Amino acid sequence: MKKQITLFIPLACFVTIKAQTLVNENTGLVAVGKAASHKHYMPSGFKPSFYTTEASEKSFQKGTNVVAFGLDLGLYSYTSRIASNSTSDNSAAANKMLSLQYERGLINWLGVGAKVQLSDYFTETDSVTHTKPSVRAIDATVLVNAHFVRAKYVDMMGGFNIGYSYMNWEARDAYISGATGGGLVFDIHVQPRFYFGKHVGMFINLAYVNYSYNNLDFKNTYTNYIDVLSLKGGGVNFGFGFQGRF
């Protein structure tokens, strides 16, 4: 005499069967029942958790491309000196910046790329000519970033930029002073990025930046010849922007 056995299968049903089992040769699932015509299988939609082998989605990894547009403010302290004059001058400066950068994941946590930045310094109207001086610069740098938090929608990274900066200074004063030339620029930055979905997000930028213009061509109508201006200094950049990932 065959006994009746009651089994409880989660997410399926209560099944009353005879103590007899069958194995489906194609799937390997156990069928229980009175005969082959009365089988009960695990529901087709049921998948145990150990079948899930997909890696969690990361905000940055090898092969990731990021294009970002940023707006920043800079607060600096500069030391300037003209070659024909033994004295130097210390002054504060502030500027506003627009930047465009591209980064690609070299390995999962390391990205390299390039950045172009336009700077426009705040100036005061000259008391004699009643015009505002113009001080502008363009920076072209390479960038290296280490991504130490790579969650699905958050990318925390830090790194540095290094490259060349070209400055054009027009004093627009009574002596028609001006200086042009290039120098070295580098920065060390921390930049958290946040994503609204798979492709678009925003970031916050905080950086220490340093400029070194050693040989700017300086001239005015007072000296009537070209001199050399040295301009060195740095400070803090802070701002925000938007990025696209693909």
PDB file of C-alpha atoms in Angstrom, residues 13-221:
ATOM      1  CA  CYS A  13       1.185  25.012  -4.487  1.00  0.00           C
ATOM      2  CA  PHE A  14       0.307  22.253  -2.014  1.00  0.00           C
ATOM      3  CA  VAL A  15       0.642  18.899  -3.761  1.00  0.00           C
ATOM      4  CA  THR A  16      -0.695  15.533  -2.525  1.00  0.00           C
ATOM      5  CA  ILE A  17       1.204  12.708  -4.169  1.00  0.00           C
ATOM      6  CA  LYS A  18       2.028   9.040  -3.932  1.00  0.00           C
ATOM      7  CA  ALA A  19       5.541   8.203  -2.810  1.00  0.00           C
ATOM      8  CA  GLN A  20       6.798   7.992  -6.346  1.00  0.00           C
ATOM      9  CA  THR A  21       9.121  10.386  -8.206  1.00  0.00           C
ATOM     10  CA  LEU A  22      10.059  10.898 -11.801  1.00  0.00           C
ATOM     11  CA  VAL A  23      12.917  12.900 -13.328  1.00  0.00           C
ATOM     12  CA  ASN A  24      12.455  14.889 -16.509  1.00  0.00           C
ATOM     13  CA  GLU A  25      15.274  13.729 -18.780  1.00  0.00           C
ATOM     14  CA  ASN A  26      15.482  17.059 -20.654  1.00  0.00           C
ATOM     15  CA  THR A  27      15.495  19.549 -17.776  1.00  0.00           C
ATOM     16  CA  GLY A  28      16.657  17.497 -14.823  1.00  0.00           C
ATOM     17  CA  LEU A  29      13.734  18.777 -12.720  1.00  0.00           C
ATOM     18  CA  VAL A  30      12.088  16.388 -10.310  1.00  0.00           C
ATOM     19  CA  ALA A  31       8.493  15.493 -11.146  1.00  0.00           C
ATOM     20  CA  VAL A  32       6.331  14.090  -8.396  1.00  0.00           C
ATOM     21  CA  GLY A  33       3.002  12.356  -8.781  1.00  0.00           C
ATOM     22  CA  LYS A  34       0.922   9.312  -9.212  1.00  0.00           C
ATOM     23  CA  ALA A  35       1.965   8.685 -12.746  1.00  0.00           C
ATOM     24  CA  ALA A  36       3.759  10.351 -15.625  1.00  0.00           C
ATOM     25  CA  SER A  37       0.474  11.931 -16.676  1.00  0.00           C
ATOM     26  CA  HIS A  38       0.165  13.779 -13.347  1.00  0.00           C
ATOM     27  CA  LYS A  39       3.437  15.727 -12.794  1.00  0.00           C
ATOM     28  CA  HIS A  40       4.183  18.897 -10.892  1.00  0.00           C
ATOM     29  CA  TYR A  41       7.310  20.950 -11.703  1.00  0.00           C
ATOM     30  CA  MET A  42       8.873  24.037 -10.203  1.00  0.00           C
ATOM     31  CA  PRO A  43       7.255  27.099 -11.833  1.00  0.00           C
ATOM     32  CA  SER A  44       9.119  28.133 -15.007  1.00  0.00           C
ATOM     33  CA  GLY A  45       9.549  31.714 -13.779  1.00  0.00           C
ATOM     34  CA  PHE A  46      11.261  30.669 -10.539  1.00  0.00           C
ATOM     35  CA  LYS A  47      15.035  31.161 -10.535  1.00  0.00           C
ATOM     36  CA  PRO A  48      17.094  30.565  -7.376  1.00  0.00           C
ATOM     37  CA  SER A  49      19.328  33.453  -6.371  1.00  0.00           C
ATOM     38  CA  PHE A  50      22.540  31.526  -7.033  1.00  0.00           C
ATOM     39  CA  TYR A  51      21.760  31.586 -10.775  1.00  0.00           C
ATOM     40  CA  THR A  52      22.273  35.380 -10.816  1.00  0.00           C
ATOM     41  CA  THR A  53      25.813  35.993 -12.030  1.00  0.00           C
ATOM     42  CA  GLU A  54      25.502  39.454 -13.597  1.00  0.00           C
ATOM     43  CA  ALA A  55      28.002  42.036 -12.235  1.00  0.00           C
ATOM     44  CA  SER A  56      26.516  45.132 -10.634  1.00  0.00           C
ATOM     45  CA  GLU A  57      26.442  48.165 -12.905  1.00  0.00           C
ATOM     46  CA  LYS A  58      29.279  50.662 -12.386  1.00  0.00           C
ATOM     47  CA  SER A  59      29.327  54.398 -13.083  1.00  0.00           C
ATOM     48  CA  PHE A  60      32.866  54.142 -14.512  1.00  0.00           C
ATOM     49  CA  GLN A  61      34.925  51.263 -15.851  1.00  0.00           C
ATOM     50  CA  LYS A  62      37.368  50.329 -18.599  1.00  0.00           C
ATOM     51  CA  GLY A  63      36.158  51.740 -21.943  1.00  0.00           C
ATOM     52  CA  THR A  64      33.752  54.304 -20.428  1.00  0.00           C
ATOM     53  CA  ASN A  65      33.717  57.656 -22.261  1.00  0.00           C
ATOM     54  CA  VAL A  66      32.747  60.857 -20.437  1.00  0.00           C
ATOM     55  CA  VAL A  67      32.311  64.327 -21.970  1.00  0.00           C
ATOM     56  CA  ALA A  68      31.786  67.168 -19.465  1.00  0.00           C
ATOM     57  CA  PHE A  69      31.059  70.903 -19.620  1.00  0.00           C
ATOM     58  CA  GLY A  70      31.880  72.986 -16.537  1.00  0.00           C
ATOM     59  CA  LEU A  71      31.569  76.471 -15.045  1.00  0.00           C
ATOM     60  CA  ASP A  72      34.016  77.540 -12.323  1.00  0.00           C
ATOM     61  CA  LEU A  73      35.153  80.495 -10.252  1.00  0.00           C
ATOM     62  CA  GLY A  74      38.783  80.947  -9.231  1.00  0.00           C
ATOM     63  CA  LEU A  75      40.320  82.878  -6.325  1.00  0.00           C
ATOM     64  CA  TYR A  76      44.095  83.359  -6.670  1.00  0.00           C
ATOM     65  CA  SER A  77      47.094  85.162  -5.239  1.00  0.00           C
ATOM     66  CA  TYR A  78      49.775  86.240  -7.748  1.00  0.00           C
ATOM     67  CA  THR A  79      53.322  87.560  -7.534  1.00  0.00           C
ATOM     68  CA  SER A  80      54.437  89.622 -10.545  1.00  0.00           C
ATOM     69  CA  ARG A  81      57.811  91.033 -11.447  1.00  0.00           C
ATOM     70  CA  ILE A  82      59.167  92.939 -14.457  1.00  0.00           C
ATOM     71  CA  ALA A  83      62.722  92.009 -15.425  1.00  0.00           C
ATOM     72  CA  SER A  84      63.901  95.636 -15.601  1.00  0.00           C
ATOM     73  CA  ASN A  85      62.582  96.319 -12.089  1.00  0.00           C
ATOM     74  CA  SER A  86      64.018  94.742  -8.958  1.00  0.00           C
ATOM     75  CA  THR A  87      60.776  94.962  -6.982  1.00  0.00           C
ATOM     76  CA  SER A  88      57.869  92.522  -7.145  1.00  0.00           C
ATOM     77  CA  ASP A  89      54.179  93.008  -6.540  1.00  0.00           C
ATOM     78  CA  ASN A  90      51.688  90.744  -4.777  1.00  0.00           C
ATOM     79  CA  SER A  91      48.034  90.932  -5.699  1.00  0.00           C
ATOM     80  CA  ALA A  92      44.790  88.971  -5.534  1.00  0.00           C
ATOM     81  CA  ALA A  93      42.835  87.920  -8.601  1.00  0.00           C
ATOM     82  CA  ALA A  94      39.540  86.254  -9.418  1.00  0.00           C
ATOM     83  CA  ASN A  95      38.247  84.789 -12.652  1.00  0.00           C
ATOM     84  CA  LYS A  96      35.375  82.897 -14.205  1.00  0.00           C
ATOM     85  CA  MET A  97      35.946  79.832 -16.378  1.00  0.00           C
ATOM     86  CA  LEU A  98      34.262  77.662 -18.981  1.00  0.00           C
ATOM     87  CA  SER A  99      35.705  74.211 -19.631  1.00  0.00           C
ATOM     88  CA  LEU A 100      35.190  71.209 -21.875  1.00  0.00           C
ATOM     89  CA  GLN A 101      36.797  67.868 -21.082  1.00  0.00           C
ATOM     90  CA  TYR A 102      36.892  64.301 -22.336  1.00  0.00           C
ATOM     91  CA  GLU A 103      37.871  61.229 -20.332  1.00  0.00           C
ATOM     92  CA  ARG A 104      38.149  57.534 -21.207  1.00  0.00           C
ATOM     93  CA  GLY A 105      38.497  54.591 -18.853  1.00  0.00           C
ATOM     94  CA  LEU A 106      41.958  53.097 -19.293  1.00  0.00           C
ATOM     95  CA  ILE A 107      41.248  50.440 -16.669  1.00  0.00           C
ATOM     96  CA  ASN A 108      38.246  50.059 -14.360  1.00  0.00           C
ATOM     97  CA  TRP A 109      39.381  52.674 -11.826  1.00  0.00           C
ATOM     98  CA  LEU A 110      41.712  54.883 -13.923  1.00  0.00           C
ATOM     99  CA  GLY A 111      40.766  57.401 -16.616  1.00  0.00           C
ATOM    100  CA  VAL A 112      42.843  59.657 -18.881  1.00  0.00           C
ATOM    101  CA  GLY A 113      41.819  62.454 -21.203  1.00  0.00           C
ATOM    102  CA  ALA A 114      42.135  66.118 -22.123  1.00  0.00           C
ATOM    103  CA  LYS A 115      40.644  69.445 -21.046  1.00  0.00           C
ATOM    104  CA  VAL A 116      40.328  72.893 -22.627  1.00  0.00           C
ATOM    105  CA  GLN A 117      39.463  75.864 -20.423  1.00  0.00           C
ATOM    106  CA  LEU A 118      38.753  79.542 -21.112  1.00  0.00           C
ATOM    107  CA  SER A 119      39.402  82.057 -18.305  1.00  0.00           C
ATOM    108  CA  ASP A 120      38.184  85.643 -18.042  1.00  0.00           C
ATOM    109  CA  TYR A 121      39.513  87.621 -15.062  1.00  0.00           C
ATOM    110  CA  PHE A 122      37.506  90.173 -13.125  1.00  0.00           C
ATOM    111  CA  THR A 123      39.031  93.679 -13.480  1.00  0.00           C
ATOM    112  CA  GLU A 124      38.399  97.215 -12.228  1.00  0.00           C
ATOM    113  CA  THR A 125      37.919 100.281 -14.424  1.00  0.00           C
ATOM    114  CA  ASP A 126      41.088 102.358 -14.891  1.00  0.00           C
ATOM    115  CA  SER A 127      40.858 105.724 -13.119  1.00  0.00           C
ATOM    116  CA  VAL A 128      42.479 107.615 -16.026  1.00  0.00           C
ATOM    117  CA  THR A 129      41.133 105.998 -19.187  1.00  0.00           C
ATOM    118  CA  HIS A 130      37.842 104.900 -17.583  1.00  0.00           C
ATOM    119  CA  THR A 131      38.032 101.587 -19.412  1.00  0.00           C
ATOM    120  CA  LYS A 132      38.206  98.077 -17.986  1.00  0.00           C
ATOM    121  CA  PRO A 133      41.385  96.033 -18.513  1.00  0.00           C
ATOM    122  CA  SER A 134      41.086  92.661 -20.232  1.00  0.00           C
ATOM    123  CA  VAL A 135      42.876  89.612 -18.834  1.00  0.00           C
ATOM    124  CA  ARG A 136      42.073  86.325 -20.521  1.00  0.00           C
ATOM    125  CA  ALA A 137      43.701  82.919 -20.736  1.00  0.00           C
ATOM    126  CA  ILE A 138      43.208  79.575 -22.439  1.00  0.00           C
ATOM    127  CA  ASP A 139      44.464  76.334 -20.888  1.00  0.00           C
ATOM    128  CA  ALA A 140      45.059  73.040 -22.685  1.00  0.00           C
ATOM    129  CA  THR A 141      45.839  70.150 -20.349  1.00  0.00           C
ATOM    130  CA  VAL A 142      45.944  66.383 -20.094  1.00  0.00           C
ATOM    131  CA  LEU A 143      44.052  64.846 -17.186  1.00  0.00           C
ATOM    132  CA  VAL A 144      44.438  61.732 -15.069  1.00  0.00           C
ATOM    133  CA  ASN A 145      41.658  60.630 -12.688  1.00  0.00           C
ATOM    134  CA  ALA A 146      41.452  57.821 -10.125  1.00  0.00           C
ATOM    135  CA  HIS A 147      37.855  56.676  -9.477  1.00  0.00           C
ATOM    136  CA  PHE A 148      37.679  55.395  -5.897  1.00  0.00           C
ATOM    137  CA  VAL A 149      33.861  55.079  -5.635  1.00  0.00           C
ATOM    138  CA  ARG A 150      32.066  53.610  -8.642  1.00  0.00           C
ATOM    139  CA  ALA A 151      28.448  52.996  -7.662  1.00  0.00           C
ATOM    140  CA  LYS A 152      25.604  52.819 -10.160  1.00  0.00           C
ATOM    141  CA  TYR A 153      24.736  56.528 -10.010  1.00  0.00           C
ATOM    142  CA  VAL A 154      27.708  57.981  -8.106  1.00  0.00           C
ATOM    143  CA  ASP A 155      31.285  58.360  -9.316  1.00  0.00           C
ATOM    144  CA  MET A 156      33.764  59.827  -6.791  1.00  0.00           C
ATOM    145  CA  MET A 157      37.159  60.587  -8.229  1.00  0.00           C
ATOM    146  CA  GLY A 158      40.284  62.643  -7.716  1.00  0.00           C
ATOM    147  CA  GLY A 159      43.155  63.478 -10.016  1.00  0.00           C
ATOM    148  CA  PHE A 160      45.320  66.113 -11.641  1.00  0.00           C
ATOM    149  CA  ASN A 161      45.602  68.172 -14.833  1.00  0.00           C
ATOM    150  CA  ILE A 162      48.857  69.455 -16.307  1.00  0.00           C
ATOM    151  CA  GLY A 163      49.537  71.440 -19.439  1.00  0.00           C
ATOM    152  CA  TYR A 164      50.030  74.805 -21.122  1.00  0.00           C
ATOM    153  CA  SER A 165      48.308  78.131 -20.470  1.00  0.00           C
ATOM    154  CA  TYR A 166      48.377  81.162 -22.789  1.00  0.00           C
ATOM    155  CA  MET A 167      47.536  84.585 -21.312  1.00  0.00           C
ATOM    156  CA  ASN A 168      46.668  87.903 -22.969  1.00  0.00           C
ATOM    157  CA  TRP A 169      46.670  90.962 -20.677  1.00  0.00           C
ATOM    158  CA  GLU A 170      45.582  94.381 -21.903  1.00  0.00           C
ATOM    159  CA  ALA A 171      45.864  97.009 -19.139  1.00  0.00           C
ATOM    160  CA  ARG A 172      44.148  99.724 -21.216  1.00  0.00           C
ATOM    161  CA  ASP A 173      45.793 102.337 -19.033  1.00  0.00           C
ATOM    162  CA  ALA A 174      47.464 105.658 -19.882  1.00  0.00           C
ATOM    163  CA  TYR A 175      50.681 103.825 -20.875  1.00  0.00           C
ATOM    164  CA  ILE A 176      48.846 101.258 -23.047  1.00  0.00           C
ATOM    165  CA  SER A 177      50.511  98.440 -21.108  1.00  0.00           C
ATOM    166  CA  GLY A 178      50.090  94.824 -22.045  1.00  0.00           C
ATOM    167  CA  ALA A 179      51.613  91.356 -21.848  1.00  0.00           C
ATOM    168  CA  THR A 180      51.218  88.091 -23.759  1.00  0.00           C
ATOM    169  CA  GLY A 181      52.755  84.667 -23.469  1.00  0.00           C
ATOM    170  CA  GLY A 182      52.450  81.198 -22.056  1.00  0.00           C
ATOM    171  CA  GLY A 183      53.423  79.078 -19.104  1.00  0.00           C
ATOM    172  CA  LEU A 184      52.806  75.936 -17.094  1.00  0.00           C
ATOM    173  CA  VAL A 185      49.522  75.157 -15.363  1.00  0.00           C
ATOM    174  CA  PHE A 186      48.600  72.230 -13.138  1.00  0.00           C
ATOM    175  CA  ASP A 187      45.829  71.410 -10.704  1.00  0.00           C
ATOM    176  CA  ILE A 188      44.888  68.783  -8.137  1.00  0.00           C
ATOM    177  CA  HIS A 189      41.148  68.198  -7.896  1.00  0.00           C
ATOM    178  CA  VAL A 190      38.346  66.223  -6.298  1.00  0.00           C
ATOM    179  CA  GLN A 191      35.208  65.785  -8.374  1.00  0.00           C
ATOM    180  CA  PRO A 192      32.082  63.852  -7.366  1.00  0.00           C
ATOM    181  CA  ARG A 193      29.828  62.973 -10.302  1.00  0.00           C
ATOM    182  CA  PHE A 194      26.149  62.096 -10.014  1.00  0.00           C
ATOM    183  CA  TYR A 195      24.007  60.469 -12.718  1.00  0.00           C
ATOM    184  CA  PHE A 196      20.271  60.908 -13.248  1.00  0.00           C
ATOM    185  CA  GLY A 197      20.155  57.757 -15.396  1.00  0.00           C
ATOM    186  CA  LYS A 198      22.495  55.771 -17.610  1.00  0.00           C
ATOM    187  CA  HIS A 199      23.963  58.653 -19.599  1.00  0.00           C
ATOM    188  CA  VAL A 200      23.401  62.165 -18.178  1.00  0.00           C
ATOM    189  CA  GLY A 201      24.445  63.692 -14.871  1.00  0.00           C
ATOM    190  CA  MET A 202      26.119  66.570 -13.096  1.00  0.00           C
ATOM    191  CA  PHE A 203      29.332  67.097 -11.143  1.00  0.00           C
ATOM    192  CA  ILE A 204      30.900  69.363  -8.529  1.00  0.00           C
ATOM    193  CA  ASN A 205      34.506  70.492  -8.885  1.00  0.00           C
ATOM    194  CA  LEU A 206      36.966  71.565  -6.173  1.00  0.00           C
ATOM    195  CA  ALA A 207      40.604  72.110  -7.119  1.00  0.00           C
ATOM    196  CA  TYR A 208      43.886  73.730  -6.183  1.00  0.00           C
ATOM    197  CA  VAL A 209      45.456  75.289  -9.279  1.00  0.00           C
ATOM    198  CA  ASN A 210      48.885  76.796  -9.929  1.00  0.00           C
ATOM    199  CA  TYR A 211      50.046  79.020 -12.816  1.00  0.00           C
ATOM    200  CA  SER A 212      53.641  79.857 -13.715  1.00  0.00           C
ATOM    201  CA  TYR A 213      54.183  82.393 -16.518  1.00  0.00           C
ATOM    202  CA  ASN A 214      57.943  82.963 -16.534  1.00  0.00           C
ATOM    203  CA  ASN A 215      58.493  84.955 -19.721  1.00  0.00           C
ATOM    204  CA  LEU A 216      55.513  87.048 -20.739  1.00  0.00           C
ATOM    205  CA  ASP A 217      56.312  89.707 -23.352  1.00  0.00           C
ATOM    206  CA  PHE A 218      55.576  93.010 -21.612  1.00  0.00           C
ATOM    207  CA  LYS A 219      55.462  96.433 -23.252  1.00  0.00           C
ATOM    208  CA  ASN A 220      54.084  99.960 -22.791  1.00  0.00           C
ATOM    209  CA  THR A 221      54.554 103.401 -24.291  1.00  0.00           C
TER     210      THR A 221
END
